[in-house]
mmCIF file of C-alpha atoms in Angstrom:
data_model
loop_
_atom_site.group_PDB
_atom_site.id
_atom_site.type_symbol
_atom_site.label_atom_id
_atom_site.label_comp_id
_atom_site.label_asym_id
_atom_site.label_seq_id
_atom_site.Cartn_x
_atom_site.Cartn_y
_atom_site.Cartn_z
ATOM 1 C CA MET A 8 -20.485 5.246 7.400
ATOM 2 C CA ALA A 9 -18.254 8.269 7.412
ATOM 3 C CA LYS A 10 -15.939 8.630 4.289
ATOM 4 C CA ILE A 11 -12.286 8.314 5.338
ATOM 5 C CA GLU A 12 -9.898 10.451 3.478
ATOM 6 C CA LEU A 13 -6.033 10.207 2.815
ATOM 7 C CA THR A 14 -4.440 12.787 4.895
ATOM 8 C CA LYS A 15 -1.021 14.580 3.953
ATOM 9 C CA GLU A 16 0.721 12.110 6.327
ATOM 10 C CA ILE A 17 -0.724 8.835 4.664
ATOM 11 C CA LYS A 18 0.202 10.437 1.234
ATOM 12 C CA GLU A 19 3.598 11.156 2.401
ATOM 13 C CA SER A 20 4.117 7.874 3.825
ATOM 14 C CA ILE A 21 2.819 6.162 0.523
ATOM 15 C CA ASP A 22 5.596 8.404 -1.317
ATOM 16 C CA LYS A 23 8.242 6.977 0.953
ATOM 17 C CA SER A 24 7.305 3.256 0.810
ATOM 18 C CA VAL A 25 8.967 1.063 -1.716
ATOM 19 C CA LEU A 26 6.492 -1.869 -1.323
ATOM 20 C CA CYS A 27 3.092 -2.512 -0.038
ATOM 21 C CA TRP A 28 1.445 -5.728 1.050
ATOM 22 C CA LEU A 29 -1.972 -6.616 -0.076
ATOM 23 C CA ALA A 30 -4.009 -9.158 1.775
ATOM 24 C CA THR A 31 -6.671 -10.991 0.242
ATOM 25 C CA VAL A 32 -8.936 -14.053 0.841
ATOM 26 C CA SER A 33 -9.630 -16.913 -1.584
ATOM 27 C CA VAL A 34 -12.999 -18.574 -1.772
ATOM 28 C CA GLU A 35 -11.953 -21.471 0.503
ATOM 29 C CA ASN A 36 -11.002 -18.902 3.072
ATOM 30 C CA ILE A 37 -7.194 -19.220 2.656
ATOM 31 C CA PRO A 38 -5.502 -15.722 3.056
ATOM 32 C CA ASN A 39 -2.983 -14.391 0.625
ATOM 33 C CA VAL A 40 -0.675 -11.668 0.987
ATOM 34 C CA SER A 41 1.251 -10.193 -1.890
ATOM 35 C CA PRO A 42 4.053 -7.618 -2.229
ATOM 36 C CA LYS A 43 3.097 -4.638 -4.667
ATOM 37 C CA GLU A 44 5.555 -2.648 -5.865
ATOM 38 C CA ILE A 45 3.673 -0.022 -7.951
ATOM 39 C CA PHE A 46 0.773 1.674 -5.998
ATOM 40 C CA ASN A 47 -0.122 5.271 -5.300
ATOM 41 C CA TYR A 48 -3.214 7.098 -3.845
ATOM 42 C CA TYR A 49 -5.876 8.269 -6.161
ATOM 43 C CA GLY A 50 -8.289 11.110 -5.519
ATOM 44 C CA THR A 51 -9.001 11.753 -1.757
ATOM 45 C CA ASP A 52 -10.107 8.164 -0.478
ATOM 46 C CA LYS A 53 -8.528 5.593 -2.818
ATOM 47 C CA VAL A 54 -5.365 3.564 -3.253
ATOM 48 C CA ILE A 55 -4.602 2.002 -6.779
ATOM 49 C CA ILE A 56 -2.081 -0.877 -7.161
ATOM 50 C CA ALA A 57 -1.112 -2.060 -10.768
ATOM 51 C CA ASN A 58 -1.853 -5.781 -11.353
ATOM 52 C CA ILE A 59 1.517 -6.946 -12.819
ATOM 53 C CA ALA A 60 1.748 -10.492 -11.736
ATOM 54 C CA SER A 61 -1.203 -10.830 -9.394
ATOM 55 C CA PRO A 62 -3.732 -13.582 -10.695
ATOM 56 C CA GLN A 63 -4.448 -14.981 -7.260
ATOM 57 C CA THR A 64 -4.876 -11.535 -5.824
ATOM 58 C CA VAL A 65 -7.263 -10.576 -8.916
ATOM 59 C CA CYS A 66 -9.063 -13.862 -8.634
ATOM 60 C CA ASN A 67 -9.443 -13.162 -4.724
ATOM 61 C CA ILE A 68 -10.857 -9.673 -4.945
ATOM 62 C CA LYS A 69 -13.485 -10.807 -7.604
ATOM 63 C CA ILE A 70 -14.765 -13.330 -4.978
ATOM 64 C CA ASN A 71 -14.250 -11.031 -1.922
ATOM 65 C CA GLU A 72 -13.687 -7.406 -2.088
ATOM 66 C CA ASN A 73 -12.361 -6.943 1.454
ATOM 67 C CA VAL A 74 -8.738 -6.359 1.674
ATOM 68 C CA CYS A 75 -5.815 -4.942 3.833
ATOM 69 C CA ILE A 76 -2.749 -3.043 2.597
ATOM 70 C CA SER A 77 0.322 -2.148 4.947
ATOM 71 C CA PHE A 78 3.237 -0.134 4.004
ATOM 72 C CA ILE A 79 6.059 1.361 6.159
ATOM 73 C CA ASP A 80 8.997 3.314 5.507
ATOM 74 C CA ILE A 81 11.884 0.579 6.050
ATOM 75 C CA LEU A 82 14.176 2.897 7.826
ATOM 76 C CA LEU A 83 11.909 4.887 9.938
ATOM 77 C CA GLN A 84 9.865 1.837 10.656
ATOM 78 C CA LYS A 85 6.560 3.681 10.527
ATOM 79 C CA GLY A 86 3.525 3.364 8.188
ATOM 80 C CA PHE A 87 -0.154 2.533 7.924
ATOM 81 C CA GLN A 88 -2.500 -0.159 7.271
ATOM 82 C CA ILE A 89 -5.671 0.362 5.122
ATOM 83 C CA LYS A 90 -8.645 -1.878 5.284
ATOM 84 C CA GLY A 91 -11.238 -1.353 2.441
ATOM 85 C CA LYS A 92 -13.364 -2.497 -0.432
ATOM 86 C CA ALA A 93 -11.261 -3.589 -3.439
ATOM 87 C CA GLU A 94 -12.436 -3.488 -6.977
ATOM 88 C CA ILE A 95 -10.787 -4.816 -10.319
ATOM 89 C CA ILE A 96 -10.652 -1.924 -12.934
ATOM 90 C CA ASP A 97 -9.692 -2.935 -16.439
ATOM 91 C CA GLU A 98 -9.007 -1.367 -19.751
ATOM 92 C CA THR A 99 -12.709 -0.882 -20.559
ATOM 93 C CA ASP A 100 -13.539 0.973 -17.093
ATOM 94 C CA THR A 101 -13.631 4.914 -17.623
ATOM 95 C CA GLU A 102 -11.271 5.458 -14.745
ATOM 96 C CA PHE A 103 -8.576 3.280 -16.198
ATOM 97 C CA LEU A 104 -6.687 5.725 -18.268
ATOM 98 C CA ALA A 105 -6.506 8.376 -15.458
ATOM 99 C CA MET A 106 -5.410 5.612 -13.108
ATOM 100 C CA GLU A 107 -2.744 3.962 -15.657
ATOM 101 C CA LYS A 108 -1.351 7.266 -16.238
ATOM 102 C CA ILE A 109 -0.408 7.510 -12.475
ATOM 103 C CA LEU A 110 0.829 3.915 -12.274
ATOM 104 C CA SER A 111 2.702 3.931 -15.587
ATOM 105 C CA LYS A 112 4.832 6.791 -14.830
ATOM 106 C CA MET A 113 6.264 4.946 -11.773
ATOM 107 C CA THR A 114 7.093 1.667 -14.063
ATOM 108 C CA GLU A 115 8.578 3.977 -16.583
ATOM 109 C CA GLY A 116 6.902 1.409 -19.234
ATOM 110 C CA LYS A 117 9.037 -1.334 -17.821
ATOM 111 C CA PHE A 118 6.071 -3.424 -16.379
ATOM 112 C CA PRO A 119 2.955 -3.611 -18.410
ATOM 113 C CA PHE A 120 -0.391 -4.169 -16.654
ATOM 114 C CA LYS A 121 -4.012 -4.618 -18.050
ATOM 115 C CA SER A 122 -5.881 -3.979 -14.675
ATOM 116 C CA ILE A 123 -5.463 -2.132 -11.452
ATOM 117 C CA THR A 124 -6.775 -2.766 -8.008
ATOM 118 C CA LYS A 125 -8.735 0.365 -6.715
ATOM 119 C CA ILE A 126 -9.434 0.313 -2.908
ATOM 120 C CA THR A 127 -11.922 2.651 -1.270
ATOM 121 C CA ILE A 128 -10.710 3.210 2.184
ATOM 122 C CA ALA A 129 -13.119 2.142 5.189
ATOM 123 C CA GLN A 130 -10.361 2.112 8.104
ATOM 124 C CA VAL A 131 -6.798 3.545 8.636
ATOM 125 C CA LYS A 132 -4.367 2.374 11.246
ATOM 126 C CA ARG A 133 -0.927 3.448 12.184
ATOM 127 C CA ILE A 134 2.112 1.098 12.055
ATOM 128 C CA ILE A 135 5.016 1.621 14.247
ATOM 129 C CA ALA A 136 7.871 -0.314 15.167
ATOM 130 C CA PRO A 137 7.561 -1.709 18.762
ATOM 131 C CA LYS A 138 10.754 0.027 19.746
ATOM 132 C CA TYR A 139 9.030 3.237 19.788
ATOM 133 C CA ILE A 140 6.410 1.701 22.040
ATOM 134 C CA LEU A 141 8.889 -0.085 24.423
ATOM 135 C CA TYR A 142 11.301 2.885 24.586
ATOM 136 C CA PRO A 143 9.492 6.096 23.944
ATOM 137 C CA GLU A 144 12.573 7.996 24.135
ATOM 138 C CA THR A 145 13.761 6.695 20.848
ATOM 139 C CA THR A 146 13.997 9.441 17.974
ATOM 140 C CA GLU A 147 13.269 8.993 14.369
ATOM 141 C CA ILE A 148 16.969 9.528 13.728
ATOM 142 C CA GLU A 149 18.052 6.932 16.042
ATOM 143 C CA GLN A 150 15.636 4.461 14.627
ATOM 144 C CA ILE A 151 16.792 5.147 11.067
ATOM 145 C CA GLU A 152 20.381 4.759 12.053
ATOM 146 C CA ASN A 153 19.774 1.444 13.914
ATOM 147 C CA ALA A 154 17.875 0.186 10.860
ATOM 148 C CA LYS A 155 20.664 1.214 8.602
ATOM 149 C CA LYS A 156 22.982 -0.941 10.718
ATOM 150 C CA VAL A 157 20.804 -3.929 10.701
ATOM 151 C CA TYR A 158 20.271 -3.579 6.932
ATOM 152 C CA ARG A 159 24.109 -2.730 6.512
ATOM 153 C CA ILE A 160 22.887 0.294 4.442
#
């Protein structure tokens, strides 16, 4: 299988996104989607997420490593869906300190965490609002202005 790497566009989208949604599956095959606030890219083909209040997510990943994350710029209404294999990295792992440094900078020390979800990317798919498809003449500026009205920003 070819290695999938984070492009400049994906990294910029992560930088602009406030939340991502991480989907996992329990041992009973029950899906769980959980919003995650502290996430970033790591290396050329990984996304990392701080496990702040994530007991179900961590439990599910230990059972089934297949996950999906989605993130969008809420005003632009474009982003990405990433599928891959997840691994729980704890304080004893050699990678933990490097990952923690990236994520702790984002939390400003306000949200302690003892483990990190590391996702190695297997598939990437663009997410765009249906309006761009149904009305191809829609510009990003128009979409942003419309979103501001809808969200009363």
